[in-house]
């Protein structure tokens, strides 16, 4: 049996949910609020990074969203998201590393500044620093954000990194002939980058209007059968936070 520990707004978990749904795999869901439960000792035994998602497959624990999607693709090989050709597989994995390093990291800055900061601002300073210090993976990120938010130069740098991601996607689609990053077949690289673009679009900051190949890619991925069941109501931050609603792009 598959069990998934996740949070509906988590971009990292959304890619795993899409992979499970596309492959018709049911997983028992354990929803975390991410308001401290990710650092509970019982959960940290499963995921010592104190983050979601975590997959439990009959007691075998798999962590890290890209590793989890590769794992699911291996254990449920029908409708594979992994190219058979070793060179294409290597290209897919290289893109997944790029995605982890660039958009997956960059998108956190506008996400926290625009969506989560107001709730951190309501905390006392002692409670905020204790919460930040308790995070194995994101301690420095939280301390840099502090209770005043990331400064403009950090926001600009994050958005520039997002922009370089769309340009890289555009170049990959042009090279492969599209419509997906690696050509005719959707792969785990498309799945990996999708939630970061959905997030930035939801925050009203999508900036790929001059890159029609990326616009078409975005429309295509949102038309995939697994998309709607994954992004059920409440999954987008604009559905959770009223102050984001007027910015979200249609
Ligand atoms: N590289 C990890 C990152 C996971 C991650 O950052 N998860 C976020 C949600 S998208 C989280 O659980 N944050 C909780 C926290 O920072 O305390 C993965 O891809 O699984």
Coordinates of N, CA and C and ligand atoms in Angstrom, one line a residue:
X1 N 0.8 -1.2 0.0 CA 0.0 0.0 0.0 C 0.9 1.3 0.0
X2 N 0.4 2.3 -0.7 CA 1.1 3.6 -0.8 C 0.4 4.5 0.2
X3 N 1.3 5.2 0.9 CA 0.7 6.3 1.8 C 1.6 7.5 1.5
X4 N 0.8 8.7 1.4 CA 1.5 9.9 1.1 C 1.3 10.9 2.2
X5 N 2.4 11.4 2.8 CA 2.3 12.5 3.7 C 2.5 13.8 2.9
X6 N 1.5 14.7 3.0 CA 1.7 15.9 2.2 C 0.8 17.0 2.7
X7 N 0.8 18.1 1.9 CA 0.0 19.3 2.3 C -0.6 19.8 0.9
X8 N -1.8 20.2 0.9 CA -2.4 20.4 -0.4 C -1.8 21.6 -1.1
X9 N -1.2 22.6 -0.4 CA -0.6 23.7 -1.1 C 0.8 23.5 -1.4
X10 N 1.4 22.4 -1.0 CA 2.8 22.2 -1.2 C 3.2 21.9 -2.7
X11 N 4.0 22.8 -3.3 CA 4.4 22.5 -4.7 C 5.1 21.2 -4.9
X12 N 5.9 20.9 -3.8 CA 6.7 19.6 -3.9 C 5.7 18.4 -3.9
X13 N 4.7 18.5 -3.1 CA 3.7 17.4 -3.0 C 2.8 17.4 -4.2
X14 N 2.6 18.5 -4.9 CA 1.6 18.5 -6.0 C 2.2 17.7 -7.2
X15 N 3.5 17.8 -7.3 CA 4.1 17.0 -8.4 C 3.9 15.5 -8.2
X16 N 4.0 15.1 -6.9 CA 3.8 13.7 -6.6 C 2.4 13.3 -6.8
X17 N 1.5 14.2 -6.4 CA 0.0 13.9 -6.6 C -0.3 13.7 -8.0
X18 N 0.3 14.6 -8.9 CA 0.0 14.4 -10.3 C 0.6 13.1 -10.8
X19 N 1.8 12.7 -10.4 CA 2.4 11.5 -10.9 C 1.5 10.3 -10.5
X20 N 1.0 10.3 -9.2 CA 0.2 9.2 -8.7 C -1.1 9.1 -9.5
X21 N -1.7 10.3 -9.8 CA -3.0 10.3 -10.4 C -2.8 9.9 -11.9
X22 N -1.8 10.4 -12.6 CA -1.6 10.0 -14.0 C -1.4 8.5 -14.1
X23 N -0.8 7.9 -13.1 CA -0.5 6.5 -13.2 C -1.6 5.6 -12.6
X24 N -2.7 6.3 -12.1 CA -3.8 5.6 -11.6 C -3.5 4.9 -10.3
X25 N -2.6 5.4 -9.5 CA -2.2 4.8 -8.2 C -2.9 5.5 -7.1
X26 N -3.6 4.7 -6.2 CA -4.2 5.3 -5.1 C -3.2 5.3 -3.9
X27 N -3.2 6.4 -3.2 CA -2.4 6.5 -2.0 C -3.2 6.9 -0.8
X28 N -3.1 6.3 0.3 CA -3.7 6.8 1.5 C -3.1 8.1 1.9
X29 N -3.9 9.2 2.1 CA -3.3 10.5 2.4 C -3.2 10.8 3.8
X30 N -2.1 11.4 4.2 CA -1.9 12.0 5.6 C -1.6 13.4 5.4
X31 N -2.6 14.3 5.7 CA -2.4 15.7 5.5 C -1.7 16.4 6.7
X32 N -0.6 17.1 6.4 CA 0.1 17.9 7.4 C -0.3 19.3 7.2
X33 N -0.4 20.1 8.3 CA -0.7 21.5 8.3 C 0.5 22.3 7.9
X34 N 1.7 21.8 8.2 CA 3.0 22.5 8.1 C 3.0 23.6 9.1
X35 N 2.3 23.5 10.2 CA 2.3 24.6 11.2 C 3.0 24.0 12.4
X36 N 4.0 23.1 12.2 CA 4.7 22.6 13.3 C 4.7 21.0 13.2
X37 N 3.7 20.5 12.6 CA 3.6 19.0 12.6 C 4.7 18.4 11.8
X38 N 5.3 19.1 10.8 CA 6.4 18.6 10.0 C 7.6 18.4 10.9
X39 N 7.7 19.0 12.1 CA 8.8 18.8 12.9 C 8.5 17.9 14.2
X40 N 7.4 17.3 14.1 CA 7.1 16.3 15.2 C 8.1 15.2 15.1
X41 N 8.6 14.7 16.3 CA 9.6 13.6 16.2 C 9.1 12.4 15.4
X42 N 7.8 12.1 15.5 CA 7.4 10.9 14.8 C 7.5 11.1 13.3
X43 N 7.1 12.3 12.8 CA 7.2 12.6 11.4 C 8.7 12.7 11.0
X44 N 9.5 13.3 11.9 CA 11.0 13.5 11.5 C 11.7 12.1 11.4
X45 N 11.1 11.1 12.0 CA 11.7 9.8 11.9 C 11.5 9.3 10.4
X46 N 10.4 9.7 9.8 CA 10.1 9.3 8.4 C 10.9 10.2 7.5
X47 N 10.9 11.5 7.8 CA 11.5 12.5 6.9 C 12.4 13.4 7.8
X48 N 13.7 13.1 7.9 CA 14.5 13.9 8.8 C 14.7 15.4 8.3
X49 N 14.3 15.7 7.1 CA 14.4 17.1 6.6 C 13.2 17.9 7.2
X50 N 12.2 17.2 7.7 CA 11.0 18.0 8.3 C 10.3 18.7 7.2
X51 N 10.1 18.1 6.1 CA 9.3 18.7 5.0 C 8.4 17.6 4.3
X52 N 7.4 18.1 3.6 CA 6.6 17.1 2.8 C 7.1 17.3 1.3
X53 N 6.9 16.2 0.5 CA 6.2 15.0 0.7 C 7.1 13.9 1.2
X54 N 6.4 12.9 1.8 CA 7.1 11.6 2.2 C 6.2 10.5 1.7
X55 N 6.8 9.5 1.0 CA 6.0 8.3 0.6 C 6.4 7.1 1.4
X56 N 5.3 6.4 1.8 CA 5.5 5.2 2.6 C 4.9 4.1 1.7
X57 N 5.8 3.2 1.2 CA 5.3 2.1 0.4 C 5.5 0.8 1.1
X58 N 4.5 0.3 1.8 CA 4.5 -0.9 2.6 C 5.7 -0.8 3.6
X59 N 5.9 0.3 4.2 CA 6.9 0.5 5.2 C 8.3 1.0 4.6
X60 N 8.4 1.0 3.3 CA 9.7 1.5 2.8 C 9.5 3.0 2.6
X61 N 10.3 3.8 3.2 CA 10.1 5.3 3.2 C 10.9 5.9 2.1
X62 N 10.3 6.7 1.3 CA 11.0 7.4 0.2 C 10.7 8.9 0.4
X63 N 11.8 9.7 0.4 CA 11.6 11.2 0.5 C 12.2 11.9 -0.7
X64 N 11.8 13.2 -0.8 CA 12.2 14.1 -1.8 C 11.4 13.9 -3.1
X65 N 10.7 15.0 -3.4 CA 9.6 14.8 -4.4 C 10.1 14.3 -5.8
X66 N 11.3 14.7 -6.2 CA 11.7 14.1 -7.5 C 12.1 12.7 -7.4
X67 N 12.7 12.3 -6.3 CA 13.1 10.9 -6.0 C 11.8 10.1 -5.9
X68 N 10.8 10.7 -5.3 CA 9.5 10.0 -5.1 C 8.8 9.7 -6.5
X69 N 8.8 10.7 -7.4 CA 8.2 10.5 -8.7 C 9.0 9.5 -9.5
X70 N 10.3 9.5 -9.4 CA 11.1 8.4 -10.1 C 10.7 7.1 -9.5
X71 N 10.6 7.0 -8.2 CA 10.3 5.7 -7.5 C 8.9 5.2 -8.0
X72 N 7.9 6.1 -8.0 CA 6.6 5.7 -8.4 C 6.6 5.2 -9.9
X73 N 7.4 5.9 -10.7 CA 7.5 5.5 -12.1 C 8.1 4.1 -12.3
X74 N 9.0 3.8 -11.3 CA 9.7 2.5 -11.4 C 8.8 1.4 -10.9
X75 N 8.1 1.6 -9.8 CA 7.3 0.5 -9.2 C 5.9 0.4 -9.9
X76 N 5.5 1.4 -10.6 CA 4.2 1.3 -11.4 C 4.5 1.7 -12.8
X77 N 5.1 0.7 -13.5 CA 5.7 1.1 -14.8 C 4.7 1.4 -15.9
X78 N 3.4 1.1 -15.8 CA 2.4 1.4 -16.8 C 2.4 3.0 -17.0
X79 N 2.2 3.4 -18.3 CA 2.2 4.8 -18.6 C 3.4 5.5 -18.0
X80 N 4.6 5.1 -18.6 CA 5.9 5.5 -18.0 C 6.2 7.0 -18.4
X81 N 6.7 7.7 -17.4 CA 7.2 9.1 -17.6 C 8.7 9.2 -17.8
X82 N 9.3 8.0 -18.0 CA 10.8 8.0 -18.1 C 11.2 7.4 -19.5
X83 N 12.0 8.2 -20.2 CA 12.4 7.7 -21.5 C 13.1 6.3 -21.5
X84 N 12.9 5.5 -22.5 CA 13.6 4.2 -22.5 C 15.1 4.4 -22.8
X85 N 15.4 5.4 -23.7 CA 16.7 5.6 -24.1 C 17.6 6.3 -23.0
X86 N 18.8 5.7 -22.8 CA 19.6 6.2 -21.7 C 20.0 7.6 -21.8
X87 N 20.3 8.1 -23.0 CA 20.7 9.5 -23.2 C 19.5 10.4 -22.9
X88 N 18.3 10.0 -23.4 CA 17.1 10.9 -23.1 C 16.9 10.9 -21.6
X89 N 17.1 9.7 -20.9 CA 16.9 9.6 -19.5 C 17.8 10.5 -18.7
X90 N 19.1 10.6 -19.2 CA 20.1 11.4 -18.6 C 19.7 12.9 -18.8
X91 N 19.2 13.2 -19.9 CA 18.7 14.6 -20.2 C 17.6 15.0 -19.2
X92 N 16.7 14.0 -19.1 CA 15.5 14.3 -18.2 C 16.0 14.5 -16.7
X93 N 16.9 13.7 -16.3 CA 17.4 13.9 -14.9 C 18.2 15.2 -14.8
X94 N 18.9 15.6 -15.8 CA 19.7 16.8 -15.7 C 18.7 18.0 -15.6
X95 N 17.6 17.9 -16.3 CA 16.6 19.0 -16.2 C 15.9 19.0 -14.9
X96 N 15.7 17.8 -14.3 CA 15.1 17.7 -13.0 C 16.0 18.4 -11.9
X97 N 17.4 18.2 -12.1 CA 18.3 18.8 -11.2 C 18.2 20.4 -11.3
X98 N 18.2 20.8 -12.6 CA 18.1 22.2 -12.9 C 16.8 22.8 -12.2
X99 N 15.7 22.1 -12.3 CA 14.4 22.5 -11.8 C 14.5 22.6 -10.3
X100 N 15.1 21.7 -9.6 CA 15.3 21.7 -8.2 C 16.1 22.9 -7.7
X101 N 17.1 23.2 -8.5 CA 18.1 24.3 -8.1 C 17.5 25.6 -8.5
X102 N 16.8 25.7 -9.6 CA 16.3 27.1 -10.0 C 14.8 27.3 -9.6
X103 N 13.8 26.9 -10.4 CA 12.5 27.4 -10.0 C 12.0 26.9 -8.7
X104 N 12.3 25.6 -8.3 CA 11.7 25.1 -7.1 C 12.3 25.9 -5.9
X105 N 13.5 26.4 -6.0 CA 14.1 27.2 -4.9 C 13.6 28.6 -5.0
X106 N 13.6 29.2 -6.3 CA 13.2 30.6 -6.4 C 11.8 30.9 -6.1
X107 N 10.9 30.0 -6.4 CA 9.5 30.3 -6.2 C 9.1 30.4 -4.7
X108 N 10.0 29.9 -3.8 CA 9.7 30.0 -2.4 C 9.7 31.5 -1.9
X109 N 10.5 32.3 -2.6 CA 10.7 33.7 -2.1 C 9.4 34.5 -2.3
X110 N 8.8 34.6 -3.6 CA 7.5 35.2 -3.7 C 6.4 34.5 -2.9
X111 N 6.5 33.2 -2.8 CA 5.4 32.5 -2.1 C 5.4 32.9 -0.6
X112 N 6.5 32.9 0.0 CA 6.6 33.3 1.4 C 6.3 34.8 1.6
X113 N 6.8 35.6 0.7 CA 6.6 37.1 0.9 C 5.1 37.4 0.7
X114 N 4.5 36.8 -0.3 CA 3.2 37.3 -0.6 C 2.1 36.5 0.1
X115 N 2.3 35.2 0.4 CA 1.2 34.4 1.0 C 1.4 34.2 2.5
X116 N 2.6 33.8 2.9 CA 2.8 33.3 4.3 C 3.2 34.4 5.3
X117 N 3.9 35.4 4.8 CA 4.5 36.4 5.7 C 3.5 37.0 6.7
X118 N 2.2 37.4 6.2 CA 1.3 38.0 7.2 C 1.1 37.2 8.4
X119 N 1.1 35.8 8.3 CA 0.9 35.0 9.5 C 2.1 35.0 10.3
X120 N 3.3 35.0 9.7 CA 4.5 35.1 10.5 C 4.7 36.4 11.2
X121 N 4.1 37.5 10.7 CA 4.2 38.8 11.3 C 3.3 38.9 12.5
X122 N 2.4 38.0 12.6 CA 1.5 38.0 13.8 C 2.2 37.3 15.0
X123 N 3.3 36.6 14.8 CA 3.9 35.9 15.9 C 4.8 36.8 16.7
X124 N 5.0 36.4 17.9 CA 6.0 37.2 18.7 C 7.4 36.8 18.2
X125 N 8.4 37.7 18.4 CA 9.7 37.5 17.8 C 10.4 36.2 18.4
X126 N 10.2 36.0 19.7 CA 10.8 34.7 20.2 C 10.2 33.5 19.6
X127 N 8.8 33.5 19.4 CA 8.2 32.3 18.8 C 8.6 32.1 17.4
X128 N 8.8 33.3 16.7 CA 9.3 33.2 15.3 C 10.7 32.6 15.2
X129 N 11.6 33.1 16.1 CA 13.0 32.5 16.0 C 13.0 31.1 16.4
X130 N 12.2 30.7 17.4 CA 12.2 29.3 17.8 C 11.7 28.4 16.6
X131 N 10.6 28.9 15.9 CA 10.1 28.1 14.8 C 11.1 28.0 13.7
X132 N 11.8 29.1 13.4 CA 12.8 29.1 12.3 C 13.9 28.2 12.7
X133 N 14.4 28.2 14.0 CA 15.5 27.4 14.4 C 15.2 25.9 14.4
X134 N 13.9 25.6 14.4 CA 13.5 24.2 14.5 C 13.5 23.5 13.1
X135 N 13.8 24.3 12.1 CA 13.7 23.7 10.7 C 15.0 23.2 10.2
X136 N 15.2 21.9 10.0 CA 16.5 21.4 9.6 C 16.9 21.9 8.2
X137 N 15.9 22.0 7.3 CA 16.3 22.4 5.9 C 16.2 23.8 5.6
X138 N 15.2 24.5 6.3 CA 14.9 25.9 5.9 C 15.2 26.9 7.0
X139 N 16.1 26.6 7.9 CA 16.4 27.5 9.0 C 16.9 28.8 8.4
X140 N 17.9 28.8 7.6 CA 18.5 30.0 7.1 C 17.5 30.8 6.2
X141 N 16.7 30.0 5.4 CA 15.7 30.7 4.6 C 14.8 31.5 5.5
X142 N 14.3 30.9 6.5 CA 13.3 31.6 7.4 C 14.0 32.8 8.1
X143 N 15.2 32.6 8.5 CA 15.9 33.7 9.3 C 16.2 34.8 8.3
X144 N 16.5 34.5 7.1 CA 16.7 35.6 6.1 C 15.5 36.4 5.8
X145 N 14.4 35.6 5.7 CA 13.1 36.3 5.5 C 12.7 37.1 6.7
X146 N 12.9 36.6 7.9 CA 12.5 37.2 9.1 C 11.1 37.6 9.1
X147 N 10.7 38.6 9.9 CA 9.3 39.0 10.0 C 9.0 40.2 9.2
X148 N 10.0 40.7 8.5 CA 9.8 41.8 7.6 C 9.7 41.4 6.1
X149 N 10.1 40.2 5.9 CA 10.0 39.6 4.5 C 11.3 39.8 3.7
X150 N 11.4 39.1 2.6 CA 12.6 39.2 1.8 C 12.6 40.6 1.2
X151 N 13.8 41.3 1.2 CA 13.9 42.6 0.6 C 13.7 42.6 -0.9
X152 N 13.5 43.7 -1.5 CA 13.2 43.8 -3.0 C 14.2 43.1 -3.8
X153 N 15.5 43.3 -3.4 CA 16.5 42.7 -4.3 C 16.4 41.2 -4.3
X154 N 16.0 40.6 -3.2 CA 15.8 39.1 -3.2 C 14.6 38.7 -4.0
X155 N 13.5 39.5 -3.9 CA 12.4 39.2 -4.8 C 12.7 39.3 -6.3
X156 N 13.5 40.4 -6.6 CA 13.8 40.6 -8.0 C 14.7 39.4 -8.5
X157 N 15.6 39.0 -7.6 CA 16.5 37.9 -8.0 C 15.7 36.6 -8.2
X158 N 14.8 36.4 -7.3 CA 14.0 35.1 -7.5 C 13.2 35.2 -8.8
X159 N 12.6 36.3 -9.1 CA 11.8 36.4 -10.3 C 12.7 36.3 -11.6
X160 N 13.9 36.8 -11.4 CA 14.9 36.7 -12.6 C 15.2 35.2 -12.8
X161 N 15.3 34.5 -11.7 CA 15.6 33.0 -11.8 C 14.4 32.3 -12.4
X162 N 13.2 32.7 -12.1 CA 12.0 32.1 -12.7 C 12.0 32.4 -14.2
X163 N 12.4 33.7 -14.5 CA 12.4 34.1 -15.9 C 13.4 33.2 -16.7
X164 N 14.6 33.0 -16.1 CA 15.6 32.1 -16.8 C 15.1 30.7 -16.9
X165 N 14.2 30.3 -16.0 CA 13.6 28.9 -16.2 C 12.7 28.9 -17.4
X166 N 11.9 29.9 -17.6 CA 11.0 29.9 -18.8 C 11.8 29.9 -20.1
X167 N 12.9 30.7 -20.0 CA 13.8 30.7 -21.2 C 14.4 29.4 -21.5
X168 N 14.8 28.7 -20.4 CA 15.4 27.4 -20.6 C 14.4 26.4 -21.1
X169 N 13.1 26.5 -20.6 CA 12.1 25.6 -21.0 C 11.8 25.9 -22.5
X170 N 11.8 27.1 -22.9 CA 11.5 27.5 -24.3 C 12.6 26.9 -25.2
X171 N 13.9 27.0 -24.7 CA 15.0 26.4 -25.5 C 14.9 24.9 -25.6
X172 N 14.5 24.3 -24.5 CA 14.4 22.8 -24.5 C 13.2 22.4 -25.5
X173 N 12.1 23.1 -25.4 CA 11.0 22.7 -26.3 C 11.3 22.9 -27.7
X174 N 12.0 24.0 -28.0 CA 12.4 24.3 -29.4 C 13.4 23.2 -29.9
X175 N 14.3 22.8 -29.0 CA 15.3 21.8 -29.4 C 14.6 20.4 -29.6
X176 N 13.7 20.0 -28.7 CA 13.1 18.7 -28.8 C 12.0 18.6 -29.8
X177 N 11.5 19.8 -30.2 CA 10.3 19.8 -31.1 C 9.0 19.8 -30.4
X178 N 9.0 19.7 -29.1 CA 7.8 19.8 -28.2 C 6.8 18.7 -28.5
X179 N 5.6 18.8 -28.0 CA 5.2 19.9 -27.2 C 5.7 19.9 -25.7
X180 N 6.3 18.7 -25.3 CA 6.8 18.6 -24.0 C 8.3 19.0 -24.0
X181 N 8.9 19.0 -22.8 CA 10.3 19.5 -22.7 C 11.2 18.6 -23.5
X182 N 11.0 17.3 -23.5 CA 11.9 16.4 -24.1 C 11.3 15.8 -25.4
X183 N 10.2 16.4 -25.9 CA 9.7 16.0 -27.2 C 8.2 15.6 -27.1
X184 N 7.9 14.5 -27.8 CA 6.5 14.1 -28.0 C 5.9 13.6 -26.7
X185 N 6.7 13.0 -25.8 CA 6.1 12.4 -24.6 C 6.4 13.1 -23.4
X186 N 5.4 13.3 -22.6 CA 5.5 13.9 -21.3 C 6.5 13.1 -20.4
X187 N 7.4 13.8 -19.7 CA 8.3 13.0 -18.8 C 8.2 13.6 -17.4
X188 N 9.0 13.0 -16.5 CA 9.1 13.5 -15.1 C 9.6 14.9 -15.0
X189 N 10.4 15.4 -16.1 CA 10.9 16.7 -16.0 C 9.7 17.7 -16.1
X190 N 8.7 17.4 -17.0 CA 7.5 18.3 -17.1 C 6.8 18.3 -15.8
X191 N 6.6 17.1 -15.2 CA 5.9 17.0 -13.9 C 6.6 17.8 -12.9
X192 N 8.0 17.8 -12.9 CA 8.7 18.4 -11.8 C 8.6 19.9 -11.9
X193 N 8.5 20.5 -13.1 CA 8.5 22.0 -13.2 C 7.1 22.5 -13.1
X194 N 6.1 21.7 -13.4 CA 4.7 22.2 -13.4 C 4.3 23.0 -12.2
X195 N 4.4 22.5 -11.0 CA 3.9 23.2 -9.8 C 4.5 24.6 -9.6
X196 N 5.8 24.7 -10.0 CA 6.4 26.1 -9.8 C 5.7 27.1 -10.7
X197 N 5.4 26.7 -12.0 CA 4.7 27.6 -12.9 C 3.3 27.8 -12.5
X198 N 2.6 26.8 -12.0 CA 1.3 27.0 -11.5 C 1.3 28.0 -10.3
X199 N 2.3 27.9 -9.4 CA 2.4 28.7 -8.3 C 2.6 30.2 -8.7
X200 N 3.5 30.4 -9.6 CA 3.9 31.8 -10.0 C 2.7 32.4 -10.7
X201 N 2.0 31.6 -11.5 CA 0.8 32.1 -12.2 C -0.3 32.5 -11.2
X202 N -0.4 31.6 -10.2 CA -1.4 31.9 -9.1 C -1.1 33.1 -8.3
X203 N 0.2 33.4 -8.2 CA 0.6 34.7 -7.5 C 0.5 35.9 -8.4
X204 N 0.1 35.7 -9.6 CA -0.1 36.8 -10.6 C 1.2 37.3 -11.1
X205 N 2.3 36.5 -11.1 CA 3.6 36.9 -11.5 C 4.2 36.2 -12.7
X206 N 3.3 35.5 -13.5 CA 3.7 34.8 -14.6 C 4.3 35.7 -15.7
X207 N 5.4 35.4 -16.3 CA 6.1 36.3 -17.1 C 6.7 35.6 -18.3
X208 N 5.8 34.9 -19.0 CA 6.2 34.1 -20.2 C 5.4 34.4 -21.4
X209 N 4.7 35.6 -21.4 CA 3.8 35.9 -22.5 C 4.5 36.0 -23.8
X210 N 5.8 36.4 -23.8 CA 6.5 36.5 -25.1 C 7.1 35.2 -25.5
X211 N 6.8 34.1 -24.7 CA 7.4 32.8 -25.1 C 6.3 31.8 -25.4
X212 N 5.7 31.9 -26.6 CA 4.5 31.1 -26.8 C 4.6 29.6 -26.6
X213 N 5.9 29.1 -26.8 CA 6.1 27.7 -26.6 C 5.8 27.3 -25.2
X214 N 6.2 28.2 -24.3 CA 6.0 28.0 -22.8 C 4.5 28.1 -22.5
X215 N 3.8 29.1 -23.1 CA 2.4 29.3 -22.9 C 1.6 28.1 -23.3
X216 N 2.0 27.5 -24.5 CA 1.3 26.3 -25.0 C 1.6 25.1 -24.0
X217 N 2.8 25.0 -23.6 CA 3.2 23.9 -22.7 C 2.3 24.0 -21.4
X218 N 2.2 25.3 -20.9 CA 1.4 25.5 -19.7 C -0.1 25.1 -19.9
X219 N -0.6 25.5 -21.0 CA -2.0 25.1 -21.3 C -2.1 23.6 -21.4
X220 N -1.1 22.9 -22.1 CA -1.2 21.5 -22.3 C -1.1 20.8 -20.9
X221 N -0.2 21.2 -20.1 CA -0.1 20.5 -18.8 C -1.3 20.6 -17.9
X222 N -1.9 21.8 -18.0 CA -3.2 22.0 -17.2 C -4.3 21.2 -17.8
X223 N -4.2 20.8 -19.1 CA -5.3 20.0 -19.7 C -5.1 18.5 -19.4
X224 N -4.0 18.1 -18.8 CA -3.7 16.7 -18.5 C -4.8 16.1 -17.6
X225 N -5.3 14.9 -17.7 CA -6.4 14.4 -16.9 C -6.1 14.5 -15.4
X226 N -4.8 14.4 -15.0 CA -4.5 14.4 -13.6 C -4.5 15.8 -12.9
X227 N -4.5 16.8 -13.8 CA -4.4 18.1 -13.3 C -5.5 18.5 -12.3
X228 N -6.7 18.4 -12.8 CA -7.9 18.9 -12.1 C -8.0 18.2 -10.7
X229 N -8.0 16.8 -10.8 CA -8.1 16.1 -9.5 C -7.0 16.4 -8.5
X230 N -5.8 16.8 -9.0 CA -4.7 17.2 -8.1 C -4.9 18.5 -7.5
X231 N -5.3 19.5 -8.4 CA -5.5 20.9 -7.9 C -7.0 21.1 -7.5
X232 N -7.5 20.2 -6.6 CA -8.9 20.4 -6.2 C -8.9 21.7 -5.4
X233 N -10.2 22.1 -5.1 CA -10.3 23.5 -4.5 C -9.6 23.6 -3.2
X234 N -8.8 24.7 -3.1 CA -8.0 24.9 -1.9 C -6.5 24.6 -2.2
X235 N -6.2 24.0 -3.3 CA -4.8 23.7 -3.6 C -4.0 24.9 -4.0
X236 N -4.7 25.9 -4.6 CA -4.0 27.1 -5.0 C -4.0 28.1 -3.8
X237 N -2.9 28.9 -3.7 CA -2.9 29.8 -2.6 C -3.9 30.9 -2.7
X238 N -4.3 31.3 -3.9 CA -5.3 32.3 -4.1 C -6.7 31.8 -3.6
X239 N -6.9 30.5 -3.5 CA -8.1 29.9 -3.0 C -8.1 29.9 -1.5
X240 N -6.9 29.9 -0.9 CA -6.7 29.8 0.6 C -6.6 31.2 1.2
X241 N -6.0 32.2 0.5 CA -5.7 33.5 1.1 C -6.5 34.5 0.3
X242 N -7.5 35.1 0.9 CA -8.3 36.1 0.1 C -7.5 37.3 -0.4
X243 N -6.4 37.7 0.3 CA -5.7 38.8 -0.1 C -4.9 38.6 -1.5
X244 N -4.8 37.3 -1.9 CA -4.1 37.0 -3.1 C -5.1 36.9 -4.3
X245 N -6.4 36.9 -4.0 CA -7.4 36.6 -5.1 C -7.3 37.6 -6.3
X246 N -7.2 38.9 -6.0 CA -7.3 39.8 -7.1 C -6.1 39.7 -8.0
X247 N -5.0 39.2 -7.5 CA -3.7 39.1 -8.3 C -3.7 37.9 -9.2
X248 N -4.4 36.8 -8.8 CA -4.2 35.6 -9.5 C -4.6 35.8 -11.0
X249 N -3.9 35.1 -11.9 CA -4.2 35.3 -13.3 C -5.1 34.2 -13.8
X250 N -6.0 34.5 -14.8 CA -7.0 33.6 -15.2 C -6.4 32.4 -15.9
Ligands
LIG1 N1 13.6 18.9 -1.9 C1 12.4 18.7 -1.1 C2 11.8 20.0 -0.6 C3 10.5 19.7 0.1 C4 9.9 21.0 0.7 O1 10.6 22.1 0.7 N2 8.7 20.9 1.2 C5 8.0 22.1 1.7 C6 6.6 22.3 1.1 S1 6.8 22.6 -0.7 C7 7.8 21.9 3.2 O2 7.4 20.8 3.6 N3 8.0 23.0 4.0 C8 7.8 22.9 5.4 C9 8.8 23.7 6.1 O3 9.6 24.4 5.5 O4 8.9 23.7 7.4 C10 11.4 17.9 -2.0 O5 11.3 18.2 -3.2 O6 10.7 17.0 -1.5

